[in-house]
Short mmCIF file of C-alpha atoms in Angstrom, two decimals:
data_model
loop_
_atom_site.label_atom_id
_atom_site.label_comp_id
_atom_site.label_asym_id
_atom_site.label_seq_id
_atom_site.Cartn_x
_atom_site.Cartn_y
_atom_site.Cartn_z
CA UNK A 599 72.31 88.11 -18.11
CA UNK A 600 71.72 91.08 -20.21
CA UNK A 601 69.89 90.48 -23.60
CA UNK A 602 71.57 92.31 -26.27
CA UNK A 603 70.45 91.11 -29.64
CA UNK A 604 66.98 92.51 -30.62
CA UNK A 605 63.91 90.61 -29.69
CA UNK A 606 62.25 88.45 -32.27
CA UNK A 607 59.27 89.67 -32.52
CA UNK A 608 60.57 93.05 -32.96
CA UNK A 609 62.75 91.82 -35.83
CA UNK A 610 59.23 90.51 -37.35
CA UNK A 611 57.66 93.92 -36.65
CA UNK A 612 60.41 95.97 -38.34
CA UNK A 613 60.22 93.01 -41.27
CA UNK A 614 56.55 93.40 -41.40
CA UNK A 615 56.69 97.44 -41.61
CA UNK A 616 59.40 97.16 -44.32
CA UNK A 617 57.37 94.97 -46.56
CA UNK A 618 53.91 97.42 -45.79
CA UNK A 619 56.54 100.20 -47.32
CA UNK A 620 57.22 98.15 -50.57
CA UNK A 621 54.23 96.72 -51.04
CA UNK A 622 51.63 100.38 -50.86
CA UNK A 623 50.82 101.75 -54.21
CA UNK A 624 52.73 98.96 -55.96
CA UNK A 625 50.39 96.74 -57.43
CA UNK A 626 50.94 93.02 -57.63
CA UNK A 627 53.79 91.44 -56.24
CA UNK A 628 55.48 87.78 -55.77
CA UNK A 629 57.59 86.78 -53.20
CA UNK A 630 60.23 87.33 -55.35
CA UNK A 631 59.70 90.90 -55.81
CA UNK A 632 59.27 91.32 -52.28
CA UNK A 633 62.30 89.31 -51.40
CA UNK A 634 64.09 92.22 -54.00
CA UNK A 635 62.21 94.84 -52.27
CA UNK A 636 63.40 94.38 -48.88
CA UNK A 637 66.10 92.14 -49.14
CA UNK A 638 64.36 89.95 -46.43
CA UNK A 639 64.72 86.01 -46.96
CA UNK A 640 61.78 83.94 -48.95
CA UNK A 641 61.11 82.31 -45.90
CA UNK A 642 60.68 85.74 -44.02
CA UNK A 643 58.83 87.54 -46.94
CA UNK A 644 55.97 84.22 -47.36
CA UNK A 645 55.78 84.12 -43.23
CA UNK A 646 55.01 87.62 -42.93
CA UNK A 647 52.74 87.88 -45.77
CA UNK A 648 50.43 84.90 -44.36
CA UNK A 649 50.87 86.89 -41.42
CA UNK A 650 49.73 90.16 -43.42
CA UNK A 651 46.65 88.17 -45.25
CA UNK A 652 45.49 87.24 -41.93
CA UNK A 653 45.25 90.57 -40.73
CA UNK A 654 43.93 92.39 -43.44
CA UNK A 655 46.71 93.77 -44.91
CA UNK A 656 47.37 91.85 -47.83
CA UNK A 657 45.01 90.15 -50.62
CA UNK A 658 46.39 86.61 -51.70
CA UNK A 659 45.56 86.69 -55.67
CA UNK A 660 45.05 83.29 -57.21
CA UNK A 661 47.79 82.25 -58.90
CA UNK A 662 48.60 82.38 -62.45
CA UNK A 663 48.02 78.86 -63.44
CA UNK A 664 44.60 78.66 -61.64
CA UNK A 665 43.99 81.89 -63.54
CA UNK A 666 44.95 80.19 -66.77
CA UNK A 667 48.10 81.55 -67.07
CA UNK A 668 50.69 78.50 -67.82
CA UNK A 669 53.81 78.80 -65.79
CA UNK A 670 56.22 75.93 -65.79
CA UNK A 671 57.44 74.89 -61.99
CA UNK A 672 55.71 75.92 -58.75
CA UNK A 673 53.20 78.61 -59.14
CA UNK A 674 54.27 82.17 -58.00
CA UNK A 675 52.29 83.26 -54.75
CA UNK A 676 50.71 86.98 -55.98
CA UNK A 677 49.79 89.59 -52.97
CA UNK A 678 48.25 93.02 -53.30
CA UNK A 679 48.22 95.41 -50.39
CA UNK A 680 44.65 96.76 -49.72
CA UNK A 681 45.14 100.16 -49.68
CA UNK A 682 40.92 100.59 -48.96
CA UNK A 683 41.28 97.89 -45.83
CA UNK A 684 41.10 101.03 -43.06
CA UNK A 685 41.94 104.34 -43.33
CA UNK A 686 43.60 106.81 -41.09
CA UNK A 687 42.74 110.84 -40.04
CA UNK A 688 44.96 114.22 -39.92
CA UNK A 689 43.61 117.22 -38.45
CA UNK A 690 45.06 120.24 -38.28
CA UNK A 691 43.81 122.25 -35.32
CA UNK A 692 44.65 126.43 -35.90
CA UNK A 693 43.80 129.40 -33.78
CA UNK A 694 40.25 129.88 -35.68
CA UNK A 695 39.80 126.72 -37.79
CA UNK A 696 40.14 123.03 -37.95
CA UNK A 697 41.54 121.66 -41.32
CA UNK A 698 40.61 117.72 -41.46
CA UNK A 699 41.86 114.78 -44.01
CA UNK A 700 40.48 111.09 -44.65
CA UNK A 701 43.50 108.98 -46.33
CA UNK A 702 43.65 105.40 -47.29
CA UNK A 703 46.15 103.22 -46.59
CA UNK A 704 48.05 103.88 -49.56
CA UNK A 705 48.00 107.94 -48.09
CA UNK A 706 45.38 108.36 -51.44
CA UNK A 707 43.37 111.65 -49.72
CA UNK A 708 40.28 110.81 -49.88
CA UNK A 709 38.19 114.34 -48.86
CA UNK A 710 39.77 117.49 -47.63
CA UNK A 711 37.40 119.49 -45.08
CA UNK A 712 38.09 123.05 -43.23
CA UNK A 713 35.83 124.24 -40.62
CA UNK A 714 35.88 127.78 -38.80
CA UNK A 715 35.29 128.66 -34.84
CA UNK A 716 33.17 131.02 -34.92
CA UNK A 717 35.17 133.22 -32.12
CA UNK A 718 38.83 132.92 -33.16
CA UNK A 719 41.48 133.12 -30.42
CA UNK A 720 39.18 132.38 -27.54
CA UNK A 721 37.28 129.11 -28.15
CA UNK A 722 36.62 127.10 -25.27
CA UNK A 723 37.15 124.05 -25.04
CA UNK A 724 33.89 122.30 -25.46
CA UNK A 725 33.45 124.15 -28.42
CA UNK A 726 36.75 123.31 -30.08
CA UNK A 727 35.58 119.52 -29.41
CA UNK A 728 32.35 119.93 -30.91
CA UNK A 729 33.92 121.57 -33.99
CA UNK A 730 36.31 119.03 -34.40
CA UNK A 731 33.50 116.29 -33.89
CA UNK A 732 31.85 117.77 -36.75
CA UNK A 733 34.05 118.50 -39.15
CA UNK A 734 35.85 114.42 -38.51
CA UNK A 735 32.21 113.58 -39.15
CA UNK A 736 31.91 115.36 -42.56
CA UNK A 737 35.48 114.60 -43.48
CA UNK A 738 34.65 110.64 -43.35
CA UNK A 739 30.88 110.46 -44.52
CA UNK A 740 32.74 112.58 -47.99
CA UNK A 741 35.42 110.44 -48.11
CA UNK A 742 32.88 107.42 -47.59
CA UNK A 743 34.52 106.05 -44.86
CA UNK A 744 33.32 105.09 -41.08
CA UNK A 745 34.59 106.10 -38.46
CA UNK A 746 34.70 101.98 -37.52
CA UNK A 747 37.48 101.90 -40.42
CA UNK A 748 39.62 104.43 -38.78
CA UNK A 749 43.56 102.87 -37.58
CA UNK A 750 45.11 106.02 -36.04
CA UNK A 751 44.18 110.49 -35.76
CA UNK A 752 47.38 112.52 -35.93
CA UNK A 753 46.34 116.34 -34.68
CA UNK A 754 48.85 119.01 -35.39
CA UNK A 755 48.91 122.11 -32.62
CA UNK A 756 50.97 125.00 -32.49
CA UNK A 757 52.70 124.19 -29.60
CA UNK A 758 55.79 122.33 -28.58
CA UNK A 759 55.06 118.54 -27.99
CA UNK A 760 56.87 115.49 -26.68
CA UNK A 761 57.85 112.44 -28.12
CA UNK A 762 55.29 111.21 -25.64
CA UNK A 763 52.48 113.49 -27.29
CA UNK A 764 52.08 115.60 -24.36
CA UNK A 765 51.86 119.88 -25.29
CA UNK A 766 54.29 121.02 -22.87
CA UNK A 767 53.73 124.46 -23.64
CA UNK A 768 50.50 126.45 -21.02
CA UNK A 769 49.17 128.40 -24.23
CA UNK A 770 46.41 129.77 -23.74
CA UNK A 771 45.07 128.38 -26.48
CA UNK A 772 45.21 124.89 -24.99
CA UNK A 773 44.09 125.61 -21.49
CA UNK A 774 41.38 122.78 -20.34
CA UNK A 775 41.62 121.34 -24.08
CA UNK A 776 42.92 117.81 -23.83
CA UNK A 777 42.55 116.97 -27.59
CA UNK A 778 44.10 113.52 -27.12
CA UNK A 779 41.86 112.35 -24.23
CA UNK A 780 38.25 113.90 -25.77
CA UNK A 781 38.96 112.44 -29.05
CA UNK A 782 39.58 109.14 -27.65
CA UNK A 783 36.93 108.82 -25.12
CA UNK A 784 34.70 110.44 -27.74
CA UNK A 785 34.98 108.01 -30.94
CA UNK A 786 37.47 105.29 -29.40
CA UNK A 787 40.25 106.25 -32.01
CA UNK A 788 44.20 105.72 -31.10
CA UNK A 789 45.32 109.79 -31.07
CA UNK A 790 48.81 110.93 -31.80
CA UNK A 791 49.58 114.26 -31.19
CA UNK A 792 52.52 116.57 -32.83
CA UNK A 793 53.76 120.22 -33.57
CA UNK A 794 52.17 121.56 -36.22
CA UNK A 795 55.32 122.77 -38.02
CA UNK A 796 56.93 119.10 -37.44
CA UNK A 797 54.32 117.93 -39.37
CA UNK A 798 54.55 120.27 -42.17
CA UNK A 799 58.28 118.56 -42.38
CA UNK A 800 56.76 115.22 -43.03
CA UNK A 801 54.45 116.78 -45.39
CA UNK A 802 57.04 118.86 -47.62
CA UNK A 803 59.83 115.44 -47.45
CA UNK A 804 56.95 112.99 -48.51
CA UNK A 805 54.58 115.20 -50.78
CA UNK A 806 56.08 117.94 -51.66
CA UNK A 807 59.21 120.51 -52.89
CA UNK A 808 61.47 118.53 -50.33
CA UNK A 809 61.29 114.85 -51.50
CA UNK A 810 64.21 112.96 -51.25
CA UNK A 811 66.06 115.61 -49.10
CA UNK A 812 67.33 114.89 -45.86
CA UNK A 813 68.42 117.98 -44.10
CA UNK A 814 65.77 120.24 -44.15
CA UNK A 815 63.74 123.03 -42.56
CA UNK A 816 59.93 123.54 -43.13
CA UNK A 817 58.88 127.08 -41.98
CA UNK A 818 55.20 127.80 -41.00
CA UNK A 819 55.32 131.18 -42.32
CA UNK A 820 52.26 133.63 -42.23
CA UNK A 821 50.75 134.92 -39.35
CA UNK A 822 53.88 133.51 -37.17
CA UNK A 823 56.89 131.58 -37.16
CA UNK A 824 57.50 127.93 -36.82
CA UNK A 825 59.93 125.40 -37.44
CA UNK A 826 60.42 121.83 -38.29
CA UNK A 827 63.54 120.23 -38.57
CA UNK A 828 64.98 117.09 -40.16
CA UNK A 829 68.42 115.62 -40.01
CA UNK A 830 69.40 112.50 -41.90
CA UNK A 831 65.92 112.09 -42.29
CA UNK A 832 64.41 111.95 -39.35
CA UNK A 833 62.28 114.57 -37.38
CA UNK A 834 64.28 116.35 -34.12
CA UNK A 835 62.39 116.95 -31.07
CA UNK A 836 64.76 117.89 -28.14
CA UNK A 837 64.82 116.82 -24.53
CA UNK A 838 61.31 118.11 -23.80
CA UNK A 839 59.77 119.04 -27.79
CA UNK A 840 61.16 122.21 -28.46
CA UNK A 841 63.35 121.73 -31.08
CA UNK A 842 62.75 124.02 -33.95
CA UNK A 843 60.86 126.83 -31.63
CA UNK A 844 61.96 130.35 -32.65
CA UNK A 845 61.38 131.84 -29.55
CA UNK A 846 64.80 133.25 -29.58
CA UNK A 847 64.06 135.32 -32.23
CA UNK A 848 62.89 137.64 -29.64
CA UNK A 849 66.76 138.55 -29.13
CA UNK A 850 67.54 138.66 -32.26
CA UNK A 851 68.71 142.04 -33.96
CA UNK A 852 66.45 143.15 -36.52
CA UNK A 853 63.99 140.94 -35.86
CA UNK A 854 62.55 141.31 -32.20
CA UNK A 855 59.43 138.33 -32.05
CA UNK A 856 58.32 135.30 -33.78
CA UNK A 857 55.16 137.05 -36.26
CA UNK A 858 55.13 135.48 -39.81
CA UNK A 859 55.54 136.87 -43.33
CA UNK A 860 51.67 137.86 -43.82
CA UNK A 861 51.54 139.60 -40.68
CA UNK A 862 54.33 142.17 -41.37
CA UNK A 863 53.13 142.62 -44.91
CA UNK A 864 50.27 143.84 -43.26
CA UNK A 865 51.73 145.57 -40.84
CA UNK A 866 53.68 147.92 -42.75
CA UNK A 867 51.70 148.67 -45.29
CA UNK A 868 49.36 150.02 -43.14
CA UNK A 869 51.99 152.52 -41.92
CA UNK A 870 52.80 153.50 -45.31
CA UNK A 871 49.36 154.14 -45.81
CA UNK A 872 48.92 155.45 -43.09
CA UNK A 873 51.93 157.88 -43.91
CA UNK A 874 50.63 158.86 -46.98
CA UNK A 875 51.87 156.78 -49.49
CA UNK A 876 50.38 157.16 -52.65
CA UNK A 877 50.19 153.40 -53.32
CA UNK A 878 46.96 151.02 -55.51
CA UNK A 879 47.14 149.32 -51.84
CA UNK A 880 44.82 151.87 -50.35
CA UNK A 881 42.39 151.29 -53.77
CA UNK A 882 42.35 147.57 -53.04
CA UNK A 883 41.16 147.50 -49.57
CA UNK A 884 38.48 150.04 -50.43
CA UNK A 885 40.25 152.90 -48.45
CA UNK A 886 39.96 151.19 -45.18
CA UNK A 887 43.47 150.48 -44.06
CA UNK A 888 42.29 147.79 -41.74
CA UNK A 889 41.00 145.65 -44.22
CA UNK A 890 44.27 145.01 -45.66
CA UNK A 891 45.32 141.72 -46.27
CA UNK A 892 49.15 139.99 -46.92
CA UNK A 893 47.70 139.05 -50.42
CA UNK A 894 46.53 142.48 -51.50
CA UNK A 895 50.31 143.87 -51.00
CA UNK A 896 51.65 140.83 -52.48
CA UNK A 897 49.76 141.58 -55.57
CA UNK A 898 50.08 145.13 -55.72
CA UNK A 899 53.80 144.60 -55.37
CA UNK A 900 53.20 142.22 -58.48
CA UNK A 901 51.50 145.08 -60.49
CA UNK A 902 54.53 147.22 -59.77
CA UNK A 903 53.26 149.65 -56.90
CA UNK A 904 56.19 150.90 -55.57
CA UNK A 905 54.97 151.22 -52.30
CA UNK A 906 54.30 147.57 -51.73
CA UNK A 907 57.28 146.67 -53.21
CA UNK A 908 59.10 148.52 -50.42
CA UNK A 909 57.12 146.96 -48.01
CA UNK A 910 58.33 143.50 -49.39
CA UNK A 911 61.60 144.14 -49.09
CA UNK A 912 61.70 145.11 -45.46
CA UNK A 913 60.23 141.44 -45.28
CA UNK A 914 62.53 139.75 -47.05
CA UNK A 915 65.54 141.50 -45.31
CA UNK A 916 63.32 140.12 -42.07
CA UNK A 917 63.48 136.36 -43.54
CA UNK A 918 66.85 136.55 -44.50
CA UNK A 919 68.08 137.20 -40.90
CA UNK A 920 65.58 134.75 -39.56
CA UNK A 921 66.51 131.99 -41.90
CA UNK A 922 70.30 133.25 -41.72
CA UNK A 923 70.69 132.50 -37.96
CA UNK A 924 68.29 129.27 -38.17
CA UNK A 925 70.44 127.84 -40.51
CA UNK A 926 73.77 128.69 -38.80
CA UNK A 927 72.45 126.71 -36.25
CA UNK A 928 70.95 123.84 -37.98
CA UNK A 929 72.93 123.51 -41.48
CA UNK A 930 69.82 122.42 -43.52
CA UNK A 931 70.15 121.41 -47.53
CA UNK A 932 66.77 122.64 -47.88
CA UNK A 933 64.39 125.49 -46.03
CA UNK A 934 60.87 125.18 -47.09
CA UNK A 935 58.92 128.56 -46.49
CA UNK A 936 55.13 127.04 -46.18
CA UNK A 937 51.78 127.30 -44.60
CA UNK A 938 48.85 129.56 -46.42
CA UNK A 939 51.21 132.65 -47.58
CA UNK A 940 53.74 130.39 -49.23
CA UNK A 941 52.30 130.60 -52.91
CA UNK A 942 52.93 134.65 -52.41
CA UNK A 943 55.98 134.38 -50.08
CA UNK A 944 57.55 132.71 -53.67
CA UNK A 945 57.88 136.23 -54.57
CA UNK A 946 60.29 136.81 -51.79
CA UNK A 947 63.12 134.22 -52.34
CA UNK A 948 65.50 136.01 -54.80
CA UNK A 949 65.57 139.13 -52.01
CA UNK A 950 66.20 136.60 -49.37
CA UNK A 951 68.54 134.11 -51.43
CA UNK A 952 70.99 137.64 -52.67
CA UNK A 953 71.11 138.81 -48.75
CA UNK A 954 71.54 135.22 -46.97
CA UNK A 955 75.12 135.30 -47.30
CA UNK A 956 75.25 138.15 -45.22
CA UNK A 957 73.79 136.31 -42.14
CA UNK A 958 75.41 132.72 -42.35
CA UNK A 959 78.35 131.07 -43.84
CA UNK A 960 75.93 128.02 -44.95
CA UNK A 961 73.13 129.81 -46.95
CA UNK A 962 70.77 126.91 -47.81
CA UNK A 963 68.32 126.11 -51.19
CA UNK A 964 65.19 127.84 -50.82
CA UNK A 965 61.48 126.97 -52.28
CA UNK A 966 58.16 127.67 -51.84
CA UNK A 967 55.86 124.97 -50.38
CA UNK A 968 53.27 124.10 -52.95
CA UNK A 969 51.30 121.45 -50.37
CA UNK A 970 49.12 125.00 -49.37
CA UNK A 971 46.46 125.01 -46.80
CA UNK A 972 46.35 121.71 -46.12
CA UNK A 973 49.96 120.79 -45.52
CA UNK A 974 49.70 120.52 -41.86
CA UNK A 975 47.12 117.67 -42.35
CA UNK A 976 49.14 116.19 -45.19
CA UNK A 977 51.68 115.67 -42.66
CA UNK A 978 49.31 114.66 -39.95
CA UNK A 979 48.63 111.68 -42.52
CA UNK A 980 51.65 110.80 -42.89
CA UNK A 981 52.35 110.59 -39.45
CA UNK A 982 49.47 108.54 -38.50
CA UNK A 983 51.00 106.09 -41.58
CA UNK A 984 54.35 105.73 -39.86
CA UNK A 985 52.38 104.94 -36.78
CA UNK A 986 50.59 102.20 -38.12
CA UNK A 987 52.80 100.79 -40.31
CA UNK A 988 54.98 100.51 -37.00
CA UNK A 989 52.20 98.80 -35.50
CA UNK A 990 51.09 96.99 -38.32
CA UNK A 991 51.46 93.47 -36.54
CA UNK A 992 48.98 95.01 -34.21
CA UNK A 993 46.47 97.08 -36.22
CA UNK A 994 45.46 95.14 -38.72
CA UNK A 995 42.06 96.04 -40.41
CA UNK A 996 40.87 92.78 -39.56
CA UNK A 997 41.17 93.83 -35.75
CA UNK A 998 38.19 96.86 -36.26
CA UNK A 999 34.62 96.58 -35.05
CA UNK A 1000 33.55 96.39 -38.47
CA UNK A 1001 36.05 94.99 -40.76
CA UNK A 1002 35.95 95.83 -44.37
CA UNK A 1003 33.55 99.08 -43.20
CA UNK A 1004 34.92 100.98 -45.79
CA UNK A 1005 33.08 101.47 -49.24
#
């Protein structure tokens, strides 16, 4: 006979992750707030938090009589999630530098660190390990963590990934680097692994512009393109990851490949320079046309050089048929333009709101991220939450080497 109704104990692990939710970041609570919070029974709510208590979650507080508070009837029961019990890792890992975050359990960052390689693009291996060994290191010694207290690593790449974790795309880039497997066998740590882009989404819905929006695209926006995509909430992958890859913007008219806001800001100004133009651009990189950067013509454009003005417009018509087709497809509320050219790219949205219409019948609300640098990590955090709180029944803080390890 076929089982159809759901397990128990998966009931009591969806029960426990619900009251993790209500419980982080809010301070005391009886069973009767819980029992509001989650709309779980009293006898669920006091059997999973004895359950929580005994694995570290939870703090039982004494109760309000024994603390000389007079209460008529049975004394409330008082918990208080301990948001210091463990803590949990996001790494961002770029073409030429590793971005890591230490969080609590309440997602409170507790240090931001961002280490170089010191030979973008072609970093081997052993090198990108021993960069990202470091930089964990530094990460949890400022944060004043060990790496005993850590639950779960979430690593953002720039690559497609399964729901399995596996990078399904041969870049070259991740040739002979099995990030998952050296970070596990090096430190021990439970590794999940995810699109970079995807976990800018999670970012931008939980910390950022995007909170409390469902449909929604998160563009990773400067040097290339990339995508993240949720639908009612919840993150699309595709059959093997590749939901939300622009490749096909290779074929698309006006267009023609999938480089990012900051690197045809560059690009083009350099030709008008190169052209002549008579422009503060060429005053701002020193007269060396190759030393250009996205945020010199940004703020030239800002000063009023008409020049760089020019050149932003030829990247905002870009955006607008990028965005145009991407949300023709997709239909989001929301599209997020983020990743470290966002606070400039801010600049861009009135040109690309005005021309939208012209390239879908569903123009969607457009911001500017505000998360910065660090988004990708943000969301890495976020996703290593979800993971634990999922597993809660399993990782409790009372299960590591050295419980209580963190200061």
């Amino acid at each position: 006979m076929v089982e159809t109704a759901p397990s128990t104990q998966l009931v009591r692990r969806v029960n426990a992750s619900a009251m993790l939710k209500a419980m982080r970041g809010a301070g005391v609570l009886t069973g009767t707030d819980l029992m509001a919070a989650t709309g779980l029974s009293r006898a669920t709510v006091i059997s999973i938090c004895d359950e929580l208590v005994r694995l570290g979650w939870l703090q039982e507080l004494e109760n309000q009589r024994g603390a000389g508070d007079y209460v008529k009837g049975r004394p409330a029961r008082r918990f208080v999630f301990d948001d210091r019990a463990a803590s949990v890792l996001g790494i961002d890992i770029g073409a030429n530098k590793i971005t890591a975050i230490v969080a609590d359990m309440a997602g409170t960052p507790l240090s931001q660190v961002t280490m170089p390689f010191r030979h973008a693009y072609s970093v081997a291996a052993d090198e990108r390990a021993d960069v990202l060994d470091r930089i964990a290191a530094e990460a949890l010694d400022e944060a004043g963590a060990s790496a005993d207290s850590v639950l779960a690593v979430s690593v953002g790449v720039a690559a497609p990934v399964s729901r399995d974790g596996e990078v399904l795309t041969a870049q070259e880039f991740w040739k002979s680097f099995d990030v998952r497997g050296i970070v596990a066998e090096r430190h021990g740590w439970h590794v999940l692994l995810e699109n970079d882009a995807n976990l800018a989404a999670l970012a931008e819905r939980w910390r950022g512009t995007a909170q409390g929006v469902d449909n929604l695209v998160v563009m990773l926006a400067s040097d290339r393109l990339g995508s993240g995509v949720l639908e009612s909430g919840r993150l699309l992958h595709g059959q093997l990851g590749g939901f939300g890859e622009l490749g096909y913007l290779d074929n698309l008219d006006g267009v023609g490949d999938t480089s990012g806001i900051a690197h045809y800001a560059v690009l083009w100004a350099r030709e008008a320079l190169d052209k002549g133009a008579k422009s503060s651009m060429r005053e701002r990189c020193g007269g060396d046309p190759g030393a250009l950067t996205a945020e010199m013509v940004f703020s030239a454009a800002a000063a009023g050089d008409a020049a760089a003005a020019a050149v932003l417009d030829r990247v905002a018509h870009r955006m607008a048929r990028i965005i145009g087709s991407l949300s023709t497809l997709v239909n989001p509320e929301l599209v997020v333009i983020a990743g470290a050219v966002a606070e400039s790219a801010r600049a861009l949205i009135p040109a690309i709101s005005k021309e939208l219409p012209d390239y879908t019948h569903t123009p969607p609300r457009l911001e500017a991220s505000t998360l910065g640098d660090g988004i990708v990590s943000i969301g890495a955090i976020r996703h290593a939450l979800d993971y634990v709180e999922e597993h809660a029944l399993d990782l409790g803080p009372s299960s590591l080497p050295r419980h209580s390890s963190t200061s």
